[in-house]
PDB file of C-alpha atoms in Angstrom:
ATOM      1  CA  LYS A 830       0.000   0.000   0.000  1.00 87.00           C
ATOM      2  CA  GLN A 831       1.347   3.373  -1.036  1.00 92.00           C
ATOM      3  CA  GLU A 832       2.127   5.782   1.788  1.00 94.00           C
ATOM      4  CA  VAL A 833       3.057   9.439   1.387  1.00 96.00           C
ATOM      5  CA  THR A 834       4.927  11.429   4.010  1.00 97.00           C
ATOM      6  CA  GLN A 835       5.530  15.164   4.040  1.00 97.00           C
ATOM      7  CA  ILE A 836       8.218  16.885   6.057  1.00 94.00           C
ATOM      8  CA  PRO A 837       8.106  19.271   7.807  1.00 93.00           C
ATOM      9  CA  ALA A 838       4.529  19.284   9.083  1.00 95.00           C
ATOM     10  CA  ALA A 839       4.782  23.028   9.648  1.00 96.00           C
ATOM     11  CA  LEU A 840       7.193  25.748   8.621  1.00 95.00           C
ATOM     12  CA  SER A 841       7.407  29.453   9.406  1.00 96.00           C
ATOM     13  CA  VAL A 842       9.940  31.640   7.576  1.00 96.00           C
ATOM     14  CA  PRO A 843      10.481  35.364   6.946  1.00 96.00           C
ATOM     15  CA  GLU A 844       9.357  36.845   3.675  1.00 97.00           C
ATOM     16  CA  GLY A 845      11.899  36.647   0.852  1.00 97.00           C
ATOM     17  CA  GLU A 846      13.473  33.343   1.833  1.00 96.00           C
ATOM     18  CA  ASN A 847      13.781  30.403  -0.514  1.00 97.00           C
ATOM     19  CA  LEU A 848      12.372  27.212   0.930  1.00 95.00           C
ATOM     20  CA  VAL A 849      11.984  23.515   0.228  1.00 96.00           C
ATOM     21  CA  LEU A 850       9.098  21.247   1.091  1.00 97.00           C
ATOM     22  CA  ASN A 851       9.687  17.507   1.070  1.00 97.00           C
ATOM     23  CA  CYS A 852       7.510  14.590   0.048  1.00 98.00           C
ATOM     24  CA  SER A 853       8.422  10.899   0.166  1.00 98.00           C
ATOM     25  CA  PHE A 854       6.496   7.856  -1.017  1.00 97.00           C
ATOM     26  CA  THR A 855       6.988   4.175  -0.285  1.00 96.00           C
ATOM     27  CA  ASP A 856       6.241   2.594  -3.677  1.00 92.00           C
ATOM     28  CA  SER A 857       8.359   4.024  -6.482  1.00 91.00           C
ATOM     29  CA  ALA A 858       6.080   2.601  -9.211  1.00 89.00           C
ATOM     30  CA  ILE A 859       4.076   5.793  -9.540  1.00 91.00           C
ATOM     31  CA  TYR A 860       2.154   7.192 -12.497  1.00 89.00           C
ATOM     32  CA  ASN A 861       2.494  10.853 -11.587  1.00 91.00           C
ATOM     33  CA  LEU A 862       2.858  13.168  -8.602  1.00 95.00           C
ATOM     34  CA  GLN A 863       0.898  16.337  -7.994  1.00 95.00           C
ATOM     35  CA  TRP A 864       1.491  19.255  -5.641  1.00 97.00           C
ATOM     36  CA  PHE A 865      -1.559  21.122  -4.364  1.00 96.00           C
ATOM     37  CA  ARG A 866      -2.129  24.254  -2.367  1.00 96.00           C
ATOM     38  CA  GLN A 867      -4.961  24.394   0.170  1.00 94.00           C
ATOM     39  CA  ASP A 868      -6.098  27.653   1.746  1.00 93.00           C
ATOM     40  CA  PRO A 869      -8.144  27.570   4.992  1.00 87.00           C
ATOM     41  CA  GLY A 870     -11.742  26.598   4.315  1.00 82.00           C
ATOM     42  CA  LYS A 871     -11.068  26.283   0.603  1.00 84.00           C
ATOM     43  CA  GLY A 872     -10.579  23.520  -1.902  1.00 87.00           C
ATOM     44  CA  LEU A 873      -7.364  22.237  -3.418  1.00 92.00           C
ATOM     45  CA  THR A 874      -5.602  24.127  -6.163  1.00 93.00           C
ATOM     46  CA  SER A 875      -3.243  22.172  -8.368  1.00 93.00           C
ATOM     47  CA  LEU A 876       0.222  23.750  -8.529  1.00 96.00           C
ATOM     48  CA  LEU A 877       2.369  21.320 -10.475  1.00 96.00           C
ATOM     49  CA  LEU A 878       2.071  17.824 -11.905  1.00 94.00           C
ATOM     50  CA  ILE A 879       5.155  15.725 -12.632  1.00 94.00           C
ATOM     51  CA  GLN A 880       4.787  12.681 -14.840  1.00 91.00           C
ATOM     52  CA  SER A 881       6.696   9.574 -13.779  1.00 90.00           C
ATOM     53  CA  SER A 882       9.042  10.009 -16.765  1.00 91.00           C
ATOM     54  CA  GLN A 883       9.921  13.597 -15.814  1.00 93.00           C
ATOM     55  CA  ARG A 884      12.497  14.938 -13.373  1.00 95.00           C
ATOM     56  CA  GLU A 885      11.040  18.377 -12.686  1.00 95.00           C
ATOM     57  CA  GLN A 886       8.379  20.928 -13.492  1.00 96.00           C
ATOM     58  CA  THR A 887       8.439  24.701 -13.068  1.00 97.00           C
ATOM     59  CA  SER A 888       5.726  27.312 -12.739  1.00 96.00           C
ATOM     60  CA  GLY A 889       6.756  30.843 -11.873  1.00 97.00           C
ATOM     61  CA  ARG A 890       8.512  30.818  -8.512  1.00 97.00           C
ATOM     62  CA  LEU A 891       7.701  27.142  -7.973  1.00 98.00           C
ATOM     63  CA  ASN A 892       9.866  24.219  -8.978  1.00 98.00           C
ATOM     64  CA  ALA A 893       9.009  20.602  -8.237  1.00 97.00           C
ATOM     65  CA  SER A 894      11.464  17.764  -8.658  1.00 97.00           C
ATOM     66  CA  LEU A 895      10.921  14.025  -8.733  1.00 97.00           C
ATOM     67  CA  ASP A 896      13.348  11.213  -7.947  1.00 96.00           C
ATOM     68  CA  LYS A 897      11.312   8.069  -8.462  1.00 93.00           C
ATOM     69  CA  SER A 898      14.073   5.643  -7.568  1.00 92.00           C
ATOM     70  CA  SER A 899      14.495   7.141  -4.101  1.00 95.00           C
ATOM     71  CA  GLY A 900      10.771   7.823  -3.657  1.00 96.00           C
ATOM     72  CA  ARG A 901      11.145  11.565  -3.169  1.00 97.00           C
ATOM     73  CA  SER A 902       9.831  14.841  -4.473  1.00 98.00           C
ATOM     74  CA  THR A 903      10.614  18.383  -3.416  1.00 98.00           C
ATOM     75  CA  LEU A 904       8.730  21.627  -3.934  1.00 97.00           C
ATOM     76  CA  TYR A 905      11.023  24.630  -4.093  1.00 98.00           C
ATOM     77  CA  ILE A 906       9.509  28.067  -3.516  1.00 97.00           C
ATOM     78  CA  ALA A 907      11.706  30.991  -4.461  1.00 97.00           C
ATOM     79  CA  ALA A 908      11.511  34.452  -2.886  1.00 97.00           C
ATOM     80  CA  SER A 909       8.619  33.556  -0.610  1.00 97.00           C
ATOM     81  CA  GLN A 910       5.762  36.034  -0.084  1.00 97.00           C
ATOM     82  CA  PRO A 911       3.067  36.291   2.605  1.00 96.00           C
ATOM     83  CA  GLY A 912       0.539  35.236  -0.047  1.00 96.00           C
ATOM     84  CA  ASP A 913       2.308  31.873  -0.231  1.00 97.00           C
ATOM     85  CA  SER A 914       1.024  31.051   3.258  1.00 97.00           C
ATOM     86  CA  ALA A 915      -1.123  27.930   2.939  1.00 97.00           C
ATOM     87  CA  THR A 916      -1.009  24.165   3.383  1.00 96.00           C
ATOM     88  CA  TYR A 917       0.848  22.342   0.634  1.00 97.00           C
ATOM     89  CA  LEU A 918      -0.209  18.799  -0.178  1.00 97.00           C
ATOM     90  CA  CYS A 919       1.700  16.174  -2.114  1.00 97.00           C
ATOM     91  CA  ALA A 920      -0.313  13.439  -3.842  1.00 96.00           C
ATOM     92  CA  VAL A 921       0.759  10.368  -5.761  1.00 94.00           C
ATOM     93  CA  LYS A 922      -1.143   8.473  -8.441  1.00 91.00           C
ATOM     94  CA  SER A 923       0.038   4.902  -8.313  1.00 86.00           C
ATOM     95  CA  GLY A 924      -1.879   3.353 -11.184  1.00 75.00           C
ATOM     96  CA  GLY A 925      -2.787   4.226 -14.744  1.00 68.00           C
ATOM     97  CA  GLY A 926      -6.489   3.593 -14.361  1.00 72.00           C
ATOM     98  CA  ALA A 927      -9.079   5.511 -12.415  1.00 74.00           C
ATOM     99  CA  ASP A 928      -7.230   4.922  -9.162  1.00 77.00           C
ATOM    100  CA  GLY A 929      -7.412   7.927  -6.915  1.00 86.00           C
ATOM    101  CA  LEU A 930      -4.574   9.878  -5.400  1.00 90.00           C
ATOM    102  CA  THR A 931      -2.716   9.007  -2.203  1.00 94.00           C
ATOM    103  CA  PHE A 932      -2.122  12.145  -0.192  1.00 96.00           C
ATOM    104  CA  GLY A 933       0.387  13.192   2.409  1.00 97.00           C
ATOM    105  CA  LYS A 934      -0.786  15.093   5.486  1.00 96.00           C
ATOM    106  CA  GLY A 935       0.583  18.348   4.162  1.00 96.00           C
ATOM    107  CA  THR A 936       3.030  21.059   5.193  1.00 97.00           C
ATOM    108  CA  HIS A 937       1.471  24.112   6.833  1.00 96.00           C
ATOM    109  CA  LEU A 938       3.516  27.083   5.627  1.00 97.00           C
ATOM    110  CA  ILE A 939       3.516  30.558   7.164  1.00 97.00           C
ATOM    111  CA  ILE A 940       5.462  33.373   5.538  1.00 97.00           C
ATOM    112  CA  GLN A 941       6.073  36.195   8.000  1.00 96.00           C
ATOM    113  CA  PRO A 942       5.835  39.727   6.538  1.00 93.00           C
TER     114      PRO A 942
ATOM    115  CA  ASN B 948     -15.513  28.479 -15.540  1.00 64.00           C
ATOM    116  CA  ALA B 949     -17.444  26.589 -12.868  1.00 75.00           C
ATOM    117  CA  GLY B 950     -15.234  23.467 -12.753  1.00 92.00           C
ATOM    118  CA  VAL B 951     -16.267  21.169  -9.883  1.00 95.00           C
ATOM    119  CA  THR B 952     -19.155  22.476  -7.783  1.00 95.00           C
ATOM    120  CA  GLN B 953     -20.142  21.044  -4.407  1.00 96.00           C
ATOM    121  CA  THR B 954     -23.229  21.792  -2.352  1.00 96.00           C
ATOM    122  CA  PRO B 955     -23.807  22.487   0.445  1.00 96.00           C
ATOM    123  CA  LYS B 956     -20.674  24.175   1.772  1.00 95.00           C
ATOM    124  CA  PHE B 957     -21.565  23.504   5.410  1.00 96.00           C
ATOM    125  CA  ARG B 958     -24.003  21.157   7.122  1.00 96.00           C
ATOM    126  CA  ILE B 959     -24.734  20.014  10.652  1.00 97.00           C
ATOM    127  CA  LEU B 960     -26.462  16.639  10.991  1.00 97.00           C
ATOM    128  CA  LYS B 961     -27.826  14.813  13.982  1.00 97.00           C
ATOM    129  CA  ILE B 962     -26.747  11.222  14.588  1.00 97.00           C
ATOM    130  CA  GLY B 963     -28.856   8.859  12.507  1.00 96.00           C
ATOM    131  CA  GLN B 964     -29.978  11.465   9.962  1.00 97.00           C
ATOM    132  CA  SER B 965     -29.248  11.067   6.289  1.00 96.00           C
ATOM    133  CA  MET B 966     -28.157  13.492   3.602  1.00 96.00           C
ATOM    134  CA  THR B 967     -26.749  13.733   0.115  1.00 98.00           C
ATOM    135  CA  LEU B 968     -23.685  15.752  -0.774  1.00 98.00           C
ATOM    136  CA  GLN B 969     -23.981  17.039  -4.304  1.00 98.00           C
ATOM    137  CA  CYS B 970     -21.150  17.244  -6.813  1.00 98.00           C
ATOM    138  CA  THR B 971     -21.339  18.365 -10.409  1.00 97.00           C
ATOM    139  CA  GLN B 972     -18.649  19.129 -12.986  1.00 96.00           C
ATOM    140  CA  ASP B 973     -18.967  20.926 -16.304  1.00 95.00           C
ATOM    141  CA  MET B 974     -15.694  19.780 -17.870  1.00 93.00           C
ATOM    142  CA  ASN B 975     -17.075  16.547 -19.372  1.00 92.00           C
ATOM    143  CA  HIS B 976     -14.643  14.507 -17.291  1.00 93.00           C
ATOM    144  CA  ASN B 977     -15.071  10.751 -17.172  1.00 92.00           C
ATOM    145  CA  TYR B 978     -13.485  10.133 -13.788  1.00 93.00           C
ATOM    146  CA  MET B 979     -14.963  11.462 -10.591  1.00 95.00           C
ATOM    147  CA  TYR B 980     -13.944  10.953  -6.961  1.00 95.00           C
ATOM    148  CA  TRP B 981     -15.047  11.549  -3.399  1.00 97.00           C
ATOM    149  CA  TYR B 982     -12.476  12.117  -0.662  1.00 97.00           C
ATOM    150  CA  ARG B 983     -12.720  12.969   3.000  1.00 97.00           C
ATOM    151  CA  GLN B 984     -10.198  15.017   4.953  1.00 95.00           C
ATOM    152  CA  ASP B 985      -9.999  14.727   8.721  1.00 94.00           C
ATOM    153  CA  PRO B 986      -8.137  17.395  10.742  1.00 86.00           C
ATOM    154  CA  GLY B 987      -4.371  17.128  10.318  1.00 82.00           C
ATOM    155  CA  MET B 988      -4.703  14.205   7.931  1.00 86.00           C
ATOM    156  CA  GLY B 989      -4.338  13.660   4.234  1.00 88.00           C
ATOM    157  CA  LEU B 990      -7.335  13.113   2.007  1.00 94.00           C
ATOM    158  CA  LYS B 991      -8.665   9.559   1.829  1.00 95.00           C
ATOM    159  CA  LEU B 992     -10.603   8.124  -1.114  1.00 95.00           C
ATOM    160  CA  ILE B 993     -14.196   7.096  -0.388  1.00 96.00           C
ATOM    161  CA  TYR B 994     -15.612   6.158  -3.813  1.00 96.00           C
ATOM    162  CA  TYR B 995     -14.796   6.766  -7.442  1.00 94.00           C
ATOM    163  CA  SER B 996     -16.440   6.438 -10.831  1.00 94.00           C
ATOM    164  CA  VAL B 997     -15.017   5.921 -14.324  1.00 91.00           C
ATOM    165  CA  GLY B 998     -18.202   6.952 -16.094  1.00 92.00           C
ATOM    166  CA  ALA B 999     -21.968   7.011 -15.965  1.00 93.00           C
ATOM    167  CA  GLY B1000     -23.339   3.858 -14.357  1.00 94.00           C
ATOM    168  CA  ILE B1001     -19.985   2.659 -13.003  1.00 94.00           C
ATOM    169  CA  THR B1002     -18.796   3.190  -9.430  1.00 95.00           C
ATOM    170  CA  ASP B1003     -16.247   1.506  -7.195  1.00 94.00           C
ATOM    171  CA  LYS B1004     -15.106   1.597  -3.597  1.00 95.00           C
ATOM    172  CA  GLY B1005     -12.046   3.437  -2.431  1.00 93.00           C
ATOM    173  CA  GLU B1006     -10.123   3.141   0.810  1.00 92.00           C
ATOM    174  CA  VAL B1007     -12.877   4.201   3.266  1.00 95.00           C
ATOM    175  CA  PRO B1008     -16.324   3.417   1.740  1.00 96.00           C
ATOM    176  CA  ASN B1009     -18.190   2.205   4.843  1.00 96.00           C
ATOM    177  CA  GLY B1010     -21.220   4.315   5.708  1.00 96.00           C
ATOM    178  CA  TYR B1011     -21.466   5.899   2.259  1.00 97.00           C
ATOM    179  CA  ASN B1012     -23.121   5.244  -1.065  1.00 97.00           C
ATOM    180  CA  VAL B1013     -22.748   6.845  -4.477  1.00 97.00           C
ATOM    181  CA  SER B1014     -24.431   6.848  -7.855  1.00 96.00           C
ATOM    182  CA  ARG B1015     -23.437   8.131 -11.288  1.00 97.00           C
ATOM    183  CA  SER B1016     -26.458   8.505 -13.531  1.00 96.00           C
ATOM    184  CA  THR B1017     -24.875  11.212 -15.707  1.00 96.00           C
ATOM    185  CA  THR B1018     -21.345  12.252 -16.640  1.00 95.00           C
ATOM    186  CA  GLU B1019     -21.788  15.542 -14.788  1.00 96.00           C
ATOM    187  CA  ASP B1020     -23.145  14.441 -11.397  1.00 97.00           C
ATOM    188  CA  PHE B1021     -21.692  12.247  -8.671  1.00 98.00           C
ATOM    189  CA  PRO B1022     -23.682  12.536  -5.423  1.00 98.00           C
ATOM    190  CA  LEU B1023     -22.481  11.021  -2.137  1.00 98.00           C
ATOM    191  CA  ARG B1024     -25.126   9.636   0.220  1.00 97.00           C
ATOM    192  CA  LEU B1025     -24.814   9.238   4.001  1.00 96.00           C
ATOM    193  CA  GLU B1026     -27.630   6.998   5.231  1.00 89.00           C
ATOM    194  CA  LEU B1027     -27.163   6.919   9.021  1.00 94.00           C
ATOM    195  CA  ALA B1028     -24.857   9.729  10.051  1.00 96.00           C
ATOM    196  CA  ALA B1029     -22.344   8.959  12.791  1.00 96.00           C
ATOM    197  CA  PRO B1030     -19.924  11.288  14.631  1.00 96.00           C
ATOM    198  CA  SER B1031     -17.037   9.502  12.878  1.00 96.00           C
ATOM    199  CA  GLN B1032     -18.298  10.981   9.609  1.00 97.00           C
ATOM    200  CA  THR B1033     -17.570  14.505  10.791  1.00 97.00           C
ATOM    201  CA  SER B1034     -15.095  15.648   8.176  1.00 97.00           C
ATOM    202  CA  VAL B1035     -14.535  17.840   5.144  1.00 96.00           C
ATOM    203  CA  TYR B1036     -15.620  16.137   1.930  1.00 98.00           C
ATOM    204  CA  PHE B1037     -14.057  16.909  -1.425  1.00 97.00           C
ATOM    205  CA  CYS B1038     -15.262  15.921  -4.842  1.00 97.00           C
ATOM    206  CA  ALA B1039     -12.767  15.748  -7.700  1.00 95.00           C
ATOM    207  CA  SER B1040     -12.723  14.962 -11.385  1.00 94.00           C
ATOM    208  CA  SER B1041     -10.196  14.207 -14.105  1.00 91.00           C
ATOM    209  CA  PRO B1042     -10.637  13.693 -17.845  1.00 86.00           C
ATOM    210  CA  THR B1043      -8.740  10.482 -18.558  1.00 74.00           C
ATOM    211  CA  SER B1044      -5.974   8.345 -17.234  1.00 65.00           C
ATOM    212  CA  SER B1045      -2.815   9.706 -18.769  1.00 66.00           C
ATOM    213  CA  MET B1046       0.409  10.737 -17.105  1.00 62.00           C
ATOM    214  CA  ASN B1047      -0.231  14.457 -17.512  1.00 68.00           C
ATOM    215  CA  THR B1048      -3.824  14.382 -16.309  1.00 77.00           C
ATOM    216  CA  GLU B1049      -4.548  16.703 -13.418  1.00 84.00           C
ATOM    217  CA  ALA B1050      -7.232  16.182 -10.816  1.00 88.00           C
ATOM    218  CA  PHE B1051      -9.575  19.139 -10.242  1.00 91.00           C
ATOM    219  CA  PHE B1052     -11.185  19.618  -6.853  1.00 93.00           C
ATOM    220  CA  GLY B1053     -14.327  21.288  -5.575  1.00 94.00           C
ATOM    221  CA  GLN B1054     -14.382  23.724  -2.659  1.00 94.00           C
ATOM    222  CA  GLY B1055     -15.426  21.080  -0.152  1.00 95.00           C
ATOM    223  CA  THR B1056     -18.379  20.395   2.136  1.00 96.00           C
ATOM    224  CA  ARG B1057     -17.744  20.728   5.867  1.00 96.00           C
ATOM    225  CA  LEU B1058     -19.985  18.233   7.674  1.00 97.00           C
ATOM    226  CA  THR B1059     -20.474  18.019  11.427  1.00 97.00           C
ATOM    227  CA  VAL B1060     -22.443  15.147  12.975  1.00 97.00           C
ATOM    228  CA  VAL B1061     -23.651  15.788  16.521  1.00 96.00           C
TER     229      VAL B1061
END
């Protein structure tokens, strides 16, 4: 059974810092990996999707990497801003069918102005 | 663009009551999903559907039922509400099963059973 772990569970940093969020998964035979952002009381917003054949994806100040063999992904946020404060969720799709996503518990990020 | 729409946003139920959480998507996606999120936990899959008339159980299906009569709608039914079903429920959809297929989520329904 696939398990996804996110470290740290919470992180508070001053504005302007670069930071890294970590995600690990137990079964390396994944289909893709998706990073989401969740704001309090809101739904999930997809940030980046990395296919199993890819090593990284970039969107603006966000860069996500994938190392399937070691079962790890990182989300790099450059020049953090207070608006980046949210919970970041990592989710893995293990199969190619309609299988759902396996989620980590998330990293709660606070960017101090 | 509406995307995935869930209703209601909030609901308080008494133990033993029943209710239906509504989910509709306007993206013509084949795959639809229901997840629940408990405080401090990741989302867990309740049920999913690959198309109209086809549904299947996920990781935590007990106490729930679903139906998929149309491509657009995927309601989740709670028959006898229990305090353990207090959670935030998310509906999601995706078009197909390919490596670059994203999942799109609704805004969630916060359910409290008292």
